[in-house]
Amino acid sequence: MRDGRITITQFIIEEQRRIEGATGDFTSLLNDVVTACKEISNLVNHGALIDVLGQAGTENVQGEDQKKLDVISNDVFLKTNEWSGHLAAMASEEMEEIYPIPRQYPRGKYLLTFDPLDGSSNIDVNVSVGTIFSILRCKGACQDPGAGDFLQAGTEQICAGYALYGPSTMMVLTTGNGVNGFTLDQNIGEFILTHPNLTIPAETREFAINTSNMRFWEPPVKRYVDECLSGTTGDRDKDFNMRWVASMVAEVHRILTRGGIFLYPMDEKMKASGGTGKLRLMYEANPMSFIVEQAGGMSSTGRERIMELQPSELHQRVPVILGSKQEVERVVEYHKEHDTNAAA
Ligand code: AHM
Ligand code: MG
């Protein structure tokens, strides 16, 4: 492109050229995902002007109230990605069942999972939201895909990314070869490579957790956060800062930019109601874990590496602790010590 700027399309095609035998299907699929995110970005930007704010008056499979934009964004993703012939099926936070590609289109060899509008409690108050997606290979009968085909460990992802609809719209991507960030140039409608090779600093002094759940936390999480709060007056040799946007995309993006740790851990309230976590494995925790690990960070439930979990259901929830390596390691260590003592 003129003046040496690299568009996301050029970037993806150049990546494809490095893969022997690549057919271009994946490149083309990714381009459609990018188009869907641009469309959602446009809707989010226009907000009340085009009457997309507020409740949809429906609930999703998790029993959460859907916002109008949750429903519209989901539809944008389906319509933009269903026709190309690269996908066998899609699955989303907003749909109970998988979405096999309609019969009038050819079915392809990939599966797409997504959270079309993550952090949607922020929409009406005009705070950052995002889209999260993950691409898997369809290993079974791609002509007749079922929910079971999606139940692959995070280590099987071939691409993960998110779009962040913030002061500027950004797209952050990994295909297992590092993490790159692109900013949408609204004038030309293209994402431009602005953040090559994003890496998370191993050390940090910033943590993110919803402290309104403090009384339900397990002891290792409480221990970690107490130490952060005590700063130099406690066992840590530094003072910490705290942030909570309630939009995982914004939190992960901050961590990719300047380090930090994000926790949505298991807690007693969830346990009491038979819950297994807050965030969804297939279209929130796994793609974010892939990105974070590719950027040199770490991601765990506190007890296991998230990407190694064998999913048992499409909308499965998991505890999530991710970010700067040294801090996540410390929280994992606290879980280990706690569980060992409890077993003794
Ligand atoms: P959503 O997918 O329904 O928007 O929920 C996921 C969001 C995450 O982005 C965020 O980290 C978390 O829920 C916030 O939860 P809370 O409202 O408990 O702070
Ligand atoms: Mg979400």
Coordinates of N, CA, C and O in Angstrom, one line a residue, residues 64 118-119 121 207-214 216-218 221 224-225 243-248 251-252 255 261-270 276-280 284-285 299-303 306 317-323 328 331 335:
E64 N -29.2 -15.1 30.0 CA -28.9 -13.7 30.1 C -29.8 -12.9 29.2 O -30.1 -13.3 28.1
D118 N -19.0 -9.0 23.1 CA -18.6 -9.3 24.4 C -18.6 -8.0 25.3 O -18.2 -6.9 24.8
G119 N -19.1 -8.1 26.5 CA -19.1 -7.0 27.4 C -20.4 -6.1 27.1 O -20.4 -4.9 27.4
S121 N -23.0 -5.5 28.6 CA -23.6 -4.7 29.6 C -23.0 -3.2 29.5 O -23.6 -2.3 30.0
F207 N -3.8 -5.2 38.4 CA -4.7 -6.4 38.4 C -6.1 -6.0 38.1 O -6.5 -4.9 38.3
A208 N -6.9 -7.0 37.5 CA -8.3 -6.7 37.2 C -9.2 -7.8 37.7 O -9.0 -9.0 37.3
I209 N -10.1 -7.5 38.6 CA -11.0 -8.5 39.1 C -12.3 -7.8 39.6 O -12.2 -6.6 40.0
N210 N -13.4 -8.4 39.5 CA -14.6 -7.8 40.0 C -14.7 -8.0 41.5 O -15.1 -9.1 42.0
T211 N -14.3 -6.9 42.3 CA -14.2 -7.1 43.7 C -15.5 -7.2 44.4 O -15.6 -7.5 45.6
S212 N -16.6 -7.0 43.7 CA -17.9 -7.1 44.4 C -18.2 -8.6 44.7 O -19.1 -8.9 45.5
N213 N -17.4 -9.5 44.1 CA -17.5 -10.9 44.4 C -16.6 -11.4 45.5 O -16.5 -12.6 45.8
M214 N -15.8 -10.4 46.1 CA -14.8 -10.8 47.1 C -15.2 -11.8 48.1 O -14.4 -12.7 48.4
F216 N -17.0 -14.2 48.1 CA -17.2 -15.5 47.6 C -15.9 -16.2 47.1 O -15.9 -17.4 46.8
W217 N -14.8 -15.4 47.0 CA -13.6 -15.9 46.4 C -13.0 -17.1 47.2 O -13.2 -17.2 48.4
E218 N -12.3 -18.0 46.5 CA -11.6 -19.1 47.2 C -10.3 -18.5 47.8 O -9.8 -17.4 47.4
V221 N -7.3 -17.0 45.7 CA -7.6 -15.7 45.0 C -7.5 -14.6 46.0 O -7.0 -13.5 45.8
Y224 N -4.0 -13.7 46.9 CA -3.3 -13.0 45.9 C -3.8 -11.5 45.9 O -2.9 -10.6 45.9
V225 N -5.1 -11.3 45.9 CA -5.6 -9.9 45.8 C -5.2 -9.1 47.1 O -4.8 -8.0 47.0
R243 N -8.0 -2.2 37.8 CA -8.9 -1.8 36.7 C -10.0 -2.8 36.6 O -9.7 -4.0 36.7
W244 N -11.2 -2.4 36.3 CA -12.3 -3.4 35.9 C -13.2 -2.7 34.9 O -14.0 -1.9 35.3
V245 N -13.1 -3.1 33.6 CA -13.9 -2.5 32.6 C -15.2 -3.3 32.4 O -16.2 -2.8 31.9
A246 N -15.2 -4.6 32.9 CA -16.4 -5.5 32.7 C -16.6 -5.8 31.2 O -17.7 -6.0 30.7
S247 N -15.5 -5.7 30.5 CA -15.5 -6.1 29.0 C -14.2 -6.8 28.8 O -13.1 -6.2 28.8
M248 N -14.2 -8.1 28.7 CA -13.0 -8.9 28.7 C -12.1 -8.5 27.5 O -10.9 -8.5 27.7
E251 N -10.1 -5.6 28.7 CA -9.1 -6.0 29.7 C -7.9 -6.7 29.1 O -6.8 -6.4 29.4
V252 N -8.2 -7.6 28.1 CA -7.1 -8.4 27.5 C -6.3 -7.4 26.6 O -5.1 -7.5 26.6
I255 N -4.0 -5.6 28.8 CA -2.9 -6.5 29.2 C -1.9 -6.7 28.1 O -0.6 -6.7 28.4
I261 N -2.9 -8.6 35.0 CA -3.5 -9.9 35.2 C -5.0 -9.7 35.3 O -5.5 -8.7 35.9
F262 N -5.7 -10.6 34.7 CA -7.2 -10.5 34.7 C -7.7 -11.8 35.4 O -7.2 -12.9 35.0
L263 N -8.6 -11.7 36.3 CA -9.2 -12.9 37.0 C -10.7 -12.9 36.9 O -11.3 -11.9 37.4
Y264 N -11.3 -13.9 36.4 CA -12.7 -14.2 36.7 C -12.7 -15.6 37.2 O -12.9 -16.6 36.5
P265 N -12.3 -15.7 38.5 CA -12.1 -17.1 39.1 C -13.3 -17.8 39.5 O -14.4 -17.3 39.5
M266 N -13.1 -19.1 39.9 CA -14.1 -19.9 40.5 C -14.5 -19.3 41.8 O -13.6 -18.7 42.5
D267 N -15.7 -19.3 42.3 CA -16.0 -18.8 43.6 C -17.1 -19.6 44.3 O -17.7 -20.5 43.6
E268 N -17.3 -19.4 45.6 CA -18.2 -20.2 46.4 C -19.7 -20.1 45.9 O -20.4 -21.0 45.9
K269 N -20.0 -18.9 45.4 CA -21.4 -18.7 44.9 C -21.6 -19.5 43.7 O -22.7 -20.2 43.6
M270 N -20.7 -19.5 42.8 CA -20.8 -20.4 41.6 C -20.9 -21.9 42.0 O -21.8 -22.6 41.5
T276 N -19.6 -23.6 36.9 CA -18.2 -24.0 36.7 C -17.3 -22.8 36.3 O -16.2 -23.0 35.9
G277 N -17.9 -21.6 36.4 CA -17.1 -20.4 36.1 C -18.1 -19.4 35.4 O -19.3 -19.6 35.3
K278 N -17.6 -18.2 35.1 CA -18.4 -17.2 34.5 C -18.2 -17.1 32.9 O -19.2 -17.0 32.2
L279 N -17.0 -17.2 32.5 CA -16.7 -17.0 31.1 C -16.8 -18.3 30.3 O -16.5 -19.4 30.8
R280 N -17.2 -18.2 29.1 CA -17.4 -19.4 28.2 C -16.1 -19.9 27.6 O -15.3 -19.1 27.1
E284 N -14.8 -17.5 24.5 CA -14.2 -16.4 25.2 C -12.8 -16.9 25.8 O -11.8 -16.3 25.4
A285 N -12.8 -17.9 26.6 CA -11.6 -18.3 27.3 C -10.5 -18.9 26.3 O -9.3 -18.5 26.4
S299 N -2.2 -18.5 30.8 CA -3.7 -18.5 31.0 C -4.0 -19.8 31.7 O -3.7 -20.9 31.2
S300 N -4.8 -19.7 32.8 CA -5.1 -20.9 33.6 C -6.4 -20.8 34.2 O -7.0 -19.6 34.4
T301 N -7.0 -21.9 34.7 CA -8.2 -21.8 35.5 C -7.8 -21.5 36.9 O -8.6 -21.4 37.8
G302 N -6.5 -21.6 37.2 CA -5.9 -21.6 38.6 C -5.4 -22.9 38.9 O -4.5 -23.1 39.7
R303 N -5.9 -23.9 38.1 CA -5.5 -25.3 38.4 C -5.1 -26.1 37.2 O -4.3 -27.0 37.2
I306 N -5.8 -23.5 30.5 CA -7.2 -23.5 29.8 C -7.2 -24.2 28.5 O -8.0 -25.0 28.2
R317 N -18.7 -23.2 30.9 CA -18.0 -22.1 31.5 C -16.8 -22.5 32.3 O -16.8 -23.6 32.8
V318 N -15.8 -21.6 32.3 CA -14.6 -22.0 33.1 C -14.1 -20.8 33.9 O -14.3 -19.6 33.5
P319 N -13.3 -21.0 35.0 CA -12.6 -19.9 35.6 C -11.5 -19.4 34.7 O -10.9 -20.3 34.0
V320 N -11.2 -18.1 34.7 CA -10.2 -17.6 33.8 C -9.2 -16.7 34.6 O -9.7 -15.8 35.3
I321 N -7.9 -17.0 34.5 CA -6.9 -16.2 35.2 C -5.8 -16.1 34.1 O -5.2 -17.1 33.7
L322 N -5.6 -14.9 33.5 CA -4.7 -14.8 32.4 C -3.9 -13.4 32.5 O -4.4 -12.5 33.1
G323 N -2.8 -13.4 31.8 CA -2.0 -12.2 31.7 C -0.5 -12.4 31.9 O 0.0 -13.4 31.5
V328 N 0.5 -14.8 36.9 CA -0.4 -15.9 36.7 C 0.2 -17.1 37.4 O -0.4 -17.9 38.1
V331 N -0.4 -17.0 41.1 CA -1.8 -17.4 41.5 C -2.0 -18.9 41.4 O -2.6 -19.5 42.2
H335 N -2.9 -21.7 44.3 CA -4.0 -22.7 44.2 C -3.4 -24.1 44.6 O -4.0 -24.8 45.3

